[in-house]
PDB file of C-alpha atoms in Angstrom:
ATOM      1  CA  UNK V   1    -156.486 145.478 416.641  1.00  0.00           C
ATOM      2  CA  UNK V   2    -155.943 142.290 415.552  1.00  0.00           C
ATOM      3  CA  UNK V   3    -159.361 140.959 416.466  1.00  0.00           C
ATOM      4  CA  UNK V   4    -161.088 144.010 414.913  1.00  0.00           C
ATOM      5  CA  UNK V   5    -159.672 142.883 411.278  1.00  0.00           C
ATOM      6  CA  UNK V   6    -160.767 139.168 411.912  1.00  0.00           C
ATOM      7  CA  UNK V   7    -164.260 140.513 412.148  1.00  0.00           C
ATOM      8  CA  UNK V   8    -164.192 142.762 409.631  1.00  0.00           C
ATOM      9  CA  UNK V   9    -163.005 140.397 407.530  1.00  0.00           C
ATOM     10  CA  UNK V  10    -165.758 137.616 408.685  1.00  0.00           C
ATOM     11  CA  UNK V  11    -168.186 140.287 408.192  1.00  0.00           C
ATOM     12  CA  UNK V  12    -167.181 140.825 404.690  1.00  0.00           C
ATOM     13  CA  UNK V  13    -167.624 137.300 403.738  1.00  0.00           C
ATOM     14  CA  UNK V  14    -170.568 137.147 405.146  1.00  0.00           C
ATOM     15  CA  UNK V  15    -171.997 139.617 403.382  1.00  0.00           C
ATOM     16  CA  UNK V  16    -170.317 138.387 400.220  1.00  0.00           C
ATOM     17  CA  UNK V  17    -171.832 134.952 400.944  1.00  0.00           C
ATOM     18  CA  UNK V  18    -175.200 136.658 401.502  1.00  0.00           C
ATOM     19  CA  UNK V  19    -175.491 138.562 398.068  1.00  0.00           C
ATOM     20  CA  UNK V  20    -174.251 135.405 396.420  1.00  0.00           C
ATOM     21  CA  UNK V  21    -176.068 132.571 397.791  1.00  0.00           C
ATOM     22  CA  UNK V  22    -179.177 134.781 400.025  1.00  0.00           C
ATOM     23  CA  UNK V  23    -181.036 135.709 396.883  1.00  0.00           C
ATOM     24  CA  UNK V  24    -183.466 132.986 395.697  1.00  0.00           C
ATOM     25  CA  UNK V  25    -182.675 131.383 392.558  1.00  0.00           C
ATOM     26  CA  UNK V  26    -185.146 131.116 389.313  1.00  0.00           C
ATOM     27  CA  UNK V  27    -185.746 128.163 387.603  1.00  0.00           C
ATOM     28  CA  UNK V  28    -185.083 128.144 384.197  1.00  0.00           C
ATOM     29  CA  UNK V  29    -186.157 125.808 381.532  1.00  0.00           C
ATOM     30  CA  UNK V  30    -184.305 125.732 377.922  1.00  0.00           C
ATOM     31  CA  UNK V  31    -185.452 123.944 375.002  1.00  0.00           C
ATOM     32  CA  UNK V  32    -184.220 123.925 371.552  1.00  0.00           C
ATOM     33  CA  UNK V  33    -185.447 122.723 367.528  1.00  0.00           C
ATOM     34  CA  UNK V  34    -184.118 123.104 364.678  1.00  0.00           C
ATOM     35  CA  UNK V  35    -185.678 124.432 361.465  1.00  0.00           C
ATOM     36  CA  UNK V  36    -184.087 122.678 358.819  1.00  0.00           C
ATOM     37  CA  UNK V  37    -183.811 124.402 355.272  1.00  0.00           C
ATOM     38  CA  UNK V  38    -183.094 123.239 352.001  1.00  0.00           C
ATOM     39  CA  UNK V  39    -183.167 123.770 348.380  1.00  0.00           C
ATOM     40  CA  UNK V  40    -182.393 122.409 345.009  1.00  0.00           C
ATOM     41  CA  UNK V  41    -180.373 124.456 341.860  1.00  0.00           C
ATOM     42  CA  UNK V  42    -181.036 122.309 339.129  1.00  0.00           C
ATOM     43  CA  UNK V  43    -178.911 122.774 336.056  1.00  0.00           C
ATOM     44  CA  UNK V  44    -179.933 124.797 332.858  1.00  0.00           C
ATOM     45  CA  UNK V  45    -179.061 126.880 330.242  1.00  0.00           C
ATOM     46  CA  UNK V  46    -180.253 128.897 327.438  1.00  0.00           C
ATOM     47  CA  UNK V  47    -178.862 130.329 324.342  1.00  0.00           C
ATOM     48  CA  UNK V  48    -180.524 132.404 321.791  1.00  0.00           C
ATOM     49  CA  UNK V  49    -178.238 133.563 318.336  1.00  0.00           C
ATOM     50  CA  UNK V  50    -178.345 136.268 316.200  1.00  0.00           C
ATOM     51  CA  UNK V  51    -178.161 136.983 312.584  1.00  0.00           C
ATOM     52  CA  UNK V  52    -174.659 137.611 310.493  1.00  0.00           C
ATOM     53  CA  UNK V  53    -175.494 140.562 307.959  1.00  0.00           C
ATOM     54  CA  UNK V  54    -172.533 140.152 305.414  1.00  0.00           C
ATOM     55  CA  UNK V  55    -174.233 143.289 303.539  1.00  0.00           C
ATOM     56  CA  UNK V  56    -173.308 143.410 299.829  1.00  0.00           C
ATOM     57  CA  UNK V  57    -171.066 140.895 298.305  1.00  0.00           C
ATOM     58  CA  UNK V  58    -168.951 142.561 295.137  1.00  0.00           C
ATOM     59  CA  UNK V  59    -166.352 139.461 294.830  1.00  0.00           C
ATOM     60  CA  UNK V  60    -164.059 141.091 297.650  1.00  0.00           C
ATOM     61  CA  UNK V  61    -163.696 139.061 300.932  1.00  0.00           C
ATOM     62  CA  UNK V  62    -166.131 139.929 303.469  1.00  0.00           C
ATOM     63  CA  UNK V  63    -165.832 139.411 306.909  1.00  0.00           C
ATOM     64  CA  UNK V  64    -168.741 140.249 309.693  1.00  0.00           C
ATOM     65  CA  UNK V  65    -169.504 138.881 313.441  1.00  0.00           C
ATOM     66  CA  UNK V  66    -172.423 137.953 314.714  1.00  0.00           C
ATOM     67  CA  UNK V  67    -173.539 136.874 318.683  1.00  0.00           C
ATOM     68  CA  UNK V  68    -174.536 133.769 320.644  1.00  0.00           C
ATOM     69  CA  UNK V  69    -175.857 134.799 324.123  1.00  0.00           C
ATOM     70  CA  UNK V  70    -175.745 131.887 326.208  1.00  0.00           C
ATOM     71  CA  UNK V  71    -177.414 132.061 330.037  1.00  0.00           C
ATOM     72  CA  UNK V  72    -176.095 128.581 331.771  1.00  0.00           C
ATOM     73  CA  UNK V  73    -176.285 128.627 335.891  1.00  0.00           C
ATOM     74  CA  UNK V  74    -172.622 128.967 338.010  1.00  0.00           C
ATOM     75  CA  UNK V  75    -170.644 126.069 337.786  1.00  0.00           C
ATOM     76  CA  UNK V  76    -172.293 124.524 334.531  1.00  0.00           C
ATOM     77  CA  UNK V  77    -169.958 123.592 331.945  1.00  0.00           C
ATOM     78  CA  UNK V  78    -171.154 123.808 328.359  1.00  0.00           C
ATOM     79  CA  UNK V  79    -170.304 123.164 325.021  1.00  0.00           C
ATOM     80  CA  UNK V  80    -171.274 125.437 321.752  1.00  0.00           C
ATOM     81  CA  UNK V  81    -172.001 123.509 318.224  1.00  0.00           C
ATOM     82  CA  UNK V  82    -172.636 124.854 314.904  1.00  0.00           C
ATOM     83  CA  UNK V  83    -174.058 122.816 312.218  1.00  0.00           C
ATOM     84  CA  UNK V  84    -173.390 122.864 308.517  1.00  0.00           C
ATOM     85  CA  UNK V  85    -176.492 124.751 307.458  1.00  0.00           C
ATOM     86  CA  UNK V  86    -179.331 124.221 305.448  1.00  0.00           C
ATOM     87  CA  UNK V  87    -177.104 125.055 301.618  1.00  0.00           C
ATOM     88  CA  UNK V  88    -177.461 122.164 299.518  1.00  0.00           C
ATOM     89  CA  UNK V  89    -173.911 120.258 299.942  1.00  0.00           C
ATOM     90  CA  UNK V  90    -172.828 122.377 303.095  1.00  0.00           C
ATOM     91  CA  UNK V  91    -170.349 121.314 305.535  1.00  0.00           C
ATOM     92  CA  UNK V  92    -168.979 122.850 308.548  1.00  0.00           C
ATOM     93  CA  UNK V  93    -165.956 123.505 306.692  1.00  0.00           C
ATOM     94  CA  UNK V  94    -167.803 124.845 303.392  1.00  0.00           C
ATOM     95  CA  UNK V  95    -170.893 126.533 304.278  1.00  0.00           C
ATOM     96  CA  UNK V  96    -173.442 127.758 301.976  1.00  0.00           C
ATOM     97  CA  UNK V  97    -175.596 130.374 301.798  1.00  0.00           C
ATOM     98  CA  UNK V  98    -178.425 129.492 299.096  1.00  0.00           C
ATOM     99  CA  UNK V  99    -179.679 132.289 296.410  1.00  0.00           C
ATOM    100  CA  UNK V 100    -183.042 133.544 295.584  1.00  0.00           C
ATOM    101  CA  UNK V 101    -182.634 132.419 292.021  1.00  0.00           C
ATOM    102  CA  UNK V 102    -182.564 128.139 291.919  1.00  0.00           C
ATOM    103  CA  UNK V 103    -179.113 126.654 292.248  1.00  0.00           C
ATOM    104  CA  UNK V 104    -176.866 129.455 293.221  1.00  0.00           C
ATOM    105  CA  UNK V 105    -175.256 129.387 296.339  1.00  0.00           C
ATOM    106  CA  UNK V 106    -171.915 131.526 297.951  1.00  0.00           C
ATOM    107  CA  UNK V 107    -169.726 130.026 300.182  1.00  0.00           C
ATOM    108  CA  UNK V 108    -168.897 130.939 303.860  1.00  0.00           C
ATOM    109  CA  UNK V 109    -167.508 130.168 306.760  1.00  0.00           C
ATOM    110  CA  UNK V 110    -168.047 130.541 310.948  1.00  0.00           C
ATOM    111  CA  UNK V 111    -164.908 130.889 313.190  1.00  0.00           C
ATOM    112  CA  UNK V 112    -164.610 130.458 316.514  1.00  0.00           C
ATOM    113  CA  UNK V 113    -161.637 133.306 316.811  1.00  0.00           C
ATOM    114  CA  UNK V 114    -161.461 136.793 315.709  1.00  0.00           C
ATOM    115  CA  UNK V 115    -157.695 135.792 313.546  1.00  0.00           C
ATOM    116  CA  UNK V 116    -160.354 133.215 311.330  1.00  0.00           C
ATOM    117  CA  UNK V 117    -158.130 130.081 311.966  1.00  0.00           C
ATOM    118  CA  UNK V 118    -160.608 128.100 313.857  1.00  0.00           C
ATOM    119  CA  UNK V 119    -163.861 126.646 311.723  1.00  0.00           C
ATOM    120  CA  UNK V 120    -166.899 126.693 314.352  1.00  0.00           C
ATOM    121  CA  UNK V 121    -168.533 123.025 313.862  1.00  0.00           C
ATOM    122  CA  UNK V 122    -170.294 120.155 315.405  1.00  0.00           C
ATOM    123  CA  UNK V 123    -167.634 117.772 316.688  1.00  0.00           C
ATOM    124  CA  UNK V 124    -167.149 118.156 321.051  1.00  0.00           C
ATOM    125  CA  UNK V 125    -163.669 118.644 322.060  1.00  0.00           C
ATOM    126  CA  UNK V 126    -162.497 119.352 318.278  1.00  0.00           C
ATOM    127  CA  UNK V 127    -164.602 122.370 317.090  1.00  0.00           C
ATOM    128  CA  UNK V 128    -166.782 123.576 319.120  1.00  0.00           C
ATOM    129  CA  UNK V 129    -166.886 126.432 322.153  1.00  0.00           C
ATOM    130  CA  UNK V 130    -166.701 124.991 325.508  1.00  0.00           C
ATOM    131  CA  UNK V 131    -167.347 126.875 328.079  1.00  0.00           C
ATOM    132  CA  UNK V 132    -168.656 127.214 332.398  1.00  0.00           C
ATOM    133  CA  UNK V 133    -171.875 129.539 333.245  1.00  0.00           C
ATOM    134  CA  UNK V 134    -171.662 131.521 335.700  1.00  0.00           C
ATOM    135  CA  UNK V 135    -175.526 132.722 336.062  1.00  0.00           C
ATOM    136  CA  UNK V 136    -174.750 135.479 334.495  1.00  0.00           C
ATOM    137  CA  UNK V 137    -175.718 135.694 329.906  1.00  0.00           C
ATOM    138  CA  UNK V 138    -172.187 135.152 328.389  1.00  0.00           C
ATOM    139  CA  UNK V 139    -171.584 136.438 325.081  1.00  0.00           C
ATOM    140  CA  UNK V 140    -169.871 134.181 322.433  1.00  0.00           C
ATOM    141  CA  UNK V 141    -168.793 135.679 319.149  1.00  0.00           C
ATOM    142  CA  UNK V 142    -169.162 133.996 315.575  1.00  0.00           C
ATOM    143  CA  UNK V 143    -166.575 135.331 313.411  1.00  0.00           C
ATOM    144  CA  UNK V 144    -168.235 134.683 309.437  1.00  0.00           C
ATOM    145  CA  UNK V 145    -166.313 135.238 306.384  1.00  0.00           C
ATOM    146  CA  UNK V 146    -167.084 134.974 302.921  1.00  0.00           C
ATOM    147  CA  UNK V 147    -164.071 134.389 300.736  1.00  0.00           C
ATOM    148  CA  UNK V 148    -163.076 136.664 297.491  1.00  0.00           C
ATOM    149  CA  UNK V 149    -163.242 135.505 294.123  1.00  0.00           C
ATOM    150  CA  UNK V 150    -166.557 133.824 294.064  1.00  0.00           C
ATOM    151  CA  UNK V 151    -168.997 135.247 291.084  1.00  0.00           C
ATOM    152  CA  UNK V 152    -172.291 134.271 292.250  1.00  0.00           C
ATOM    153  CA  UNK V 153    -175.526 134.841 290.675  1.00  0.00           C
ATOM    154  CA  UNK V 154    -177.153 138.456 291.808  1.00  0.00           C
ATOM    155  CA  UNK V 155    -179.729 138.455 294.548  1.00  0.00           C
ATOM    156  CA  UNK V 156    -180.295 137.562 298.153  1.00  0.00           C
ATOM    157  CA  UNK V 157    -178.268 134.606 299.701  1.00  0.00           C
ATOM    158  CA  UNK V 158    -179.904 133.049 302.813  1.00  0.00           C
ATOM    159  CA  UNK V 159    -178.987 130.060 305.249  1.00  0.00           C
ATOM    160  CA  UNK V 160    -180.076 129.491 308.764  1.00  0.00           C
ATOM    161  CA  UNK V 161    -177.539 127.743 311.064  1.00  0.00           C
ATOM    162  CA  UNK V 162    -178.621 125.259 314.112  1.00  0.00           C
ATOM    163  CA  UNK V 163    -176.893 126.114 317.170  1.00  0.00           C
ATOM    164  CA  UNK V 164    -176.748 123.377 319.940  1.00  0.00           C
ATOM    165  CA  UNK V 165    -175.827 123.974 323.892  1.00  0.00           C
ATOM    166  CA  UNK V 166    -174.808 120.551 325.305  1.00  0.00           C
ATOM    167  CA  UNK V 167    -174.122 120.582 328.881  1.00  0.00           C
TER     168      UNK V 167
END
């Protein structure tokens, strides 16, 4: 009995042996590239404002909001500047809107915060809006108020206000 398993056994690996190493092998070549890809995301923004309607003006504070849509791509930081306006004598801290009739003007103001603490103006890091894009059109509010008290001249009070995006 003993000789039957050493056969058995040799028969085994020889069939073992025979399905491993009896079948002919294929050659096989492999070769490989590369496709290299690239691309460039250059930086840019764009803003586009809209108008403050203050409505009627009866001596009484009035306070309205108005919108500065700004589109800058993800990762872009920006900063938001409002100039003094085109009123004869304006600053950023004392803007004026100019009257239909020569010479009469009524003061206002732009804020950067809803509480009308923070004057919106031209100087980076002081007062102005800085913000990062994130590819998406961020809205940024302009808080105006014109102060009570003021008797101005009846008509229709215009100014137009330069908004710049640095970034």
């Amino acid at each position: 009995m003993f000789t039957q398993k050493k056969q058995l056994s040799a028969m085994a690996i020889a069939c073992a042996l025979f399905v491993t190493s009896g079948l002919p092998k294929m050659a096989q070549a492999a070769q490989s590239s590369g496709v290299n890809s690239s691309a460039g995301v250059l930086a840019s923004c764009s803003i586009i404002g809209s108008t403050i309607a203050f409505g009627n003006y009866n001596s009484t504070q009035v306070d309205q909001t108005g919108n500065i849509a700004v589109l800058c791509s993800n990762g872009v930081s920006y900063t938001i500047a409002l100039d003094a306006g085109a009123g004869a004598g304006a600053t950023t801290s004392q803007r004026k809107l100019t009257g239909s009739l020569g010479g009469s003007a009524l003061n206002y103001l732009l804020y950067r915060d809803a509480a009308r603490t923070a004057v919106w103006g031209t100087v980076i890091g002081s007062d102005t809006q800085a913000s990062t894009g994130n590819g998406l059109v961020q809205n940024l509010t302009v808080y105006g108020r014109i102060a009570s008290a003021q008797t101005p001249l009846a008509g229709v009070y215009t100014d137009t206000v330069t908004v710049t995006l640095t970034y």
